[in-house]
Amino acid sequence: MLERVSGLNILFVCTGNTCRSPMAEGVLRAQAALWGVGDRVLIESAGTTRWHESQPPTPEAQVATRERGYFINELRSRPVEASDFDRFDWIIGMTREHQQFLRERRQSHDQAQILLITAFSANPGFREIADPFSQGQEAYDLALDQIERCCADILLRVRASVAA
């Protein structure tokens, strides 16, 4: 049987699951733990492709997150699976392309909400998290800045959802 928690189950999705989505997983896990709701939320990440299956996050993603106190080196890339649409309450894409990919694979009976990472933010100043892959450390740092901002807004909703 697939793991679920009685609170909220969240899956972050990007293309290869080696940059943005594992960074988001690491950030939200740390923030949830800090705010005392870590035991009531399951947070994972996956990719729209199998390109990097079973690989760890990129070295640049690990450096960016480690410098801010998040540790994602133990994570391994995996693709989105059909069972994810039943297992997770929120499936959060980094771009509209990811969101469309997820909507196309969702079955009519699936209960997961397909969301864009910026959906929880009133006016973040950006609409998507651009892919930093092969763009240098600055691109990873910028992506992490944006992910942290979005995750702070997501955490507000998480806390309200699991507090009830």
Coordinates of C-alpha atoms in Angstrom, one line a residue:
M1 CA 0.0 0.0 0.0
L2 CA 1.2 3.5 -0.8
E3 CA 2.0 5.8 2.1
R4 CA -0.4 8.6 2.9
V5 CA -0.6 10.8 6.0
S6 CA -3.9 11.7 7.6
G7 CA -3.1 15.4 6.9
L8 CA -2.1 16.7 3.5
N9 CA -0.2 14.9 0.7
I10 CA 1.8 17.2 -1.7
L11 CA 3.8 16.3 -4.8
F12 CA 6.0 18.8 -6.5
V13 CA 6.6 18.2 -10.2
C14 CA 9.2 19.5 -12.7
T15 CA 10.8 18.0 -15.9
G16 CA 13.6 15.7 -14.7
N17 CA 13.1 15.8 -10.9
T18 CA 16.7 16.8 -10.3
C19 CA 16.4 20.6 -9.8
R20 CA 13.2 22.5 -9.0
S21 CA 10.9 19.9 -7.6
P22 CA 13.5 18.3 -5.2
M23 CA 14.4 21.9 -4.1
A24 CA 10.7 22.6 -3.4
E25 CA 10.4 19.3 -1.6
G26 CA 13.4 20.1 0.6
V27 CA 12.2 23.7 1.3
L28 CA 8.6 22.8 2.2
R29 CA 9.7 19.8 4.4
A30 CA 12.0 22.0 6.4
Q31 CA 9.5 24.8 6.7
A32 CA 6.7 22.4 7.7
A33 CA 8.9 20.8 10.4
L34 CA 9.9 24.3 11.7
W35 CA 6.2 25.2 12.0
G36 CA 5.3 22.0 13.7
V37 CA 3.2 20.5 11.0
G38 CA 5.8 18.2 9.4
D39 CA 4.2 15.1 10.8
R40 CA 0.9 16.0 9.2
V41 CA 2.1 16.5 5.7
L42 CA 3.7 14.1 3.2
I43 CA 5.9 15.9 0.7
E44 CA 7.5 14.3 -2.3
S45 CA 8.7 15.2 -5.8
A46 CA 8.6 13.7 -9.3
G47 CA 9.4 14.5 -12.9
T48 CA 7.4 14.5 -16.1
T49 CA 10.2 12.4 -17.8
R50 CA 12.3 9.4 -16.9
W51 CA 15.5 11.1 -18.2
H52 CA 17.2 11.2 -14.8
E53 CA 15.4 8.3 -13.0
S54 CA 17.1 7.3 -9.7
Q55 CA 19.6 10.1 -10.0
P56 CA 20.2 12.6 -7.1
P57 CA 19.5 16.3 -7.5
T58 CA 22.1 18.1 -9.6
P59 CA 25.2 19.3 -7.7
E60 CA 24.1 22.9 -8.2
A61 CA 20.7 22.2 -6.6
Q62 CA 22.5 20.5 -3.7
V63 CA 24.8 23.5 -3.3
A64 CA 22.0 26.1 -3.4
T65 CA 19.9 24.3 -0.9
R66 CA 22.7 23.2 1.5
E67 CA 23.9 26.9 1.7
R68 CA 20.4 27.7 3.0
G69 CA 20.1 24.8 5.4
Y70 CA 18.1 22.4 3.3
F71 CA 19.4 19.0 2.6
I72 CA 18.2 17.2 -0.5
N73 CA 21.2 14.9 -1.4
E74 CA 19.3 11.8 -0.3
L75 CA 16.4 12.4 -2.8
R76 CA 16.3 10.4 -6.0
S77 CA 14.5 11.3 -9.2
R78 CA 11.4 9.4 -10.2
P79 CA 8.7 9.9 -12.8
V80 CA 5.1 10.9 -12.1
E81 CA 3.0 7.7 -11.8
A82 CA -0.7 7.1 -12.3
S83 CA -1.1 6.2 -8.6
D84 CA 0.2 9.7 -7.7
F85 CA -3.2 11.2 -8.7
D86 CA -4.9 9.1 -6.0
R87 CA -2.1 9.4 -3.4
F88 CA -1.6 13.1 -3.4
D89 CA -4.1 15.9 -2.6
W90 CA -2.1 18.6 -4.3
I91 CA 0.2 18.0 -7.3
I92 CA 2.1 21.2 -7.9
G93 CA 3.9 21.9 -11.2
M94 CA 6.7 24.4 -11.6
T95 CA 5.5 25.6 -15.0
R96 CA 2.2 25.8 -17.0
E97 CA 3.7 23.0 -19.2
H98 CA 4.0 20.7 -16.2
Q99 CA 0.5 21.6 -15.1
Q100 CA -0.8 20.8 -18.6
F101 CA 1.1 17.5 -18.6
L102 CA -0.5 16.6 -15.3
R103 CA -4.0 17.6 -16.4
E104 CA -3.7 15.4 -19.5
R105 CA -2.8 12.3 -17.4
R106 CA -5.3 12.8 -14.7
Q107 CA -8.3 10.5 -14.8
S108 CA -11.9 11.7 -14.2
H109 CA -12.1 9.9 -10.9
D110 CA -8.8 11.2 -9.5
Q111 CA -9.1 13.6 -6.6
A112 CA -5.8 15.4 -6.8
Q113 CA -5.8 19.1 -7.4
I114 CA -3.4 20.1 -10.2
L115 CA -1.8 23.4 -9.3
L116 CA 0.9 25.8 -10.4
I117 CA 3.5 26.6 -7.7
T118 CA 2.6 30.3 -7.9
A119 CA -1.1 29.6 -7.3
F120 CA -0.8 30.2 -3.6
S121 CA 1.0 33.6 -3.9
A122 CA -0.9 36.8 -4.4
N123 CA 1.7 38.6 -6.6
P124 CA 5.0 36.9 -6.6
G125 CA 6.4 38.9 -9.5
F126 CA 6.9 35.7 -11.7
R127 CA 4.4 33.2 -13.1
E128 CA 6.6 30.1 -13.2
I129 CA 9.9 28.7 -11.9
A130 CA 12.3 28.6 -14.9
D131 CA 14.4 25.6 -15.4
P132 CA 18.0 26.2 -14.1
F133 CA 19.4 23.0 -15.6
S134 CA 22.8 23.7 -17.3
Q135 CA 22.3 27.5 -16.6
G136 CA 24.9 27.9 -13.9
Q137 CA 24.7 28.4 -10.1
E138 CA 23.1 31.8 -10.3
A139 CA 20.1 30.3 -12.1
Y140 CA 19.7 27.7 -9.3
D141 CA 20.0 30.4 -6.7
L142 CA 17.3 32.4 -8.4
A143 CA 15.0 29.4 -8.7
L144 CA 15.5 28.6 -5.0
D145 CA 14.7 32.3 -4.1
Q146 CA 11.4 31.9 -6.0
I147 CA 10.7 28.4 -4.6
E148 CA 11.3 29.7 -1.0
R149 CA 8.8 32.5 -1.6
C150 CA 6.2 30.2 -3.0
C151 CA 6.7 27.6 -0.3
A152 CA 6.2 30.2 2.4
D153 CA 2.8 30.9 0.8
I154 CA 2.0 27.2 0.4
L155 CA 2.9 26.6 4.0
L156 CA 0.2 29.1 5.1
R157 CA -2.4 27.0 3.3
V158 CA -0.9 23.8 4.6
R159 CA -1.1 25.0 8.2
A160 CA -4.7 26.0 7.7
S161 CA -5.6 22.7 6.1
V162 CA -3.9 20.4 8.7
A163 CA -5.0 22.5 11.7
A164 CA -8.7 21.7 11.2

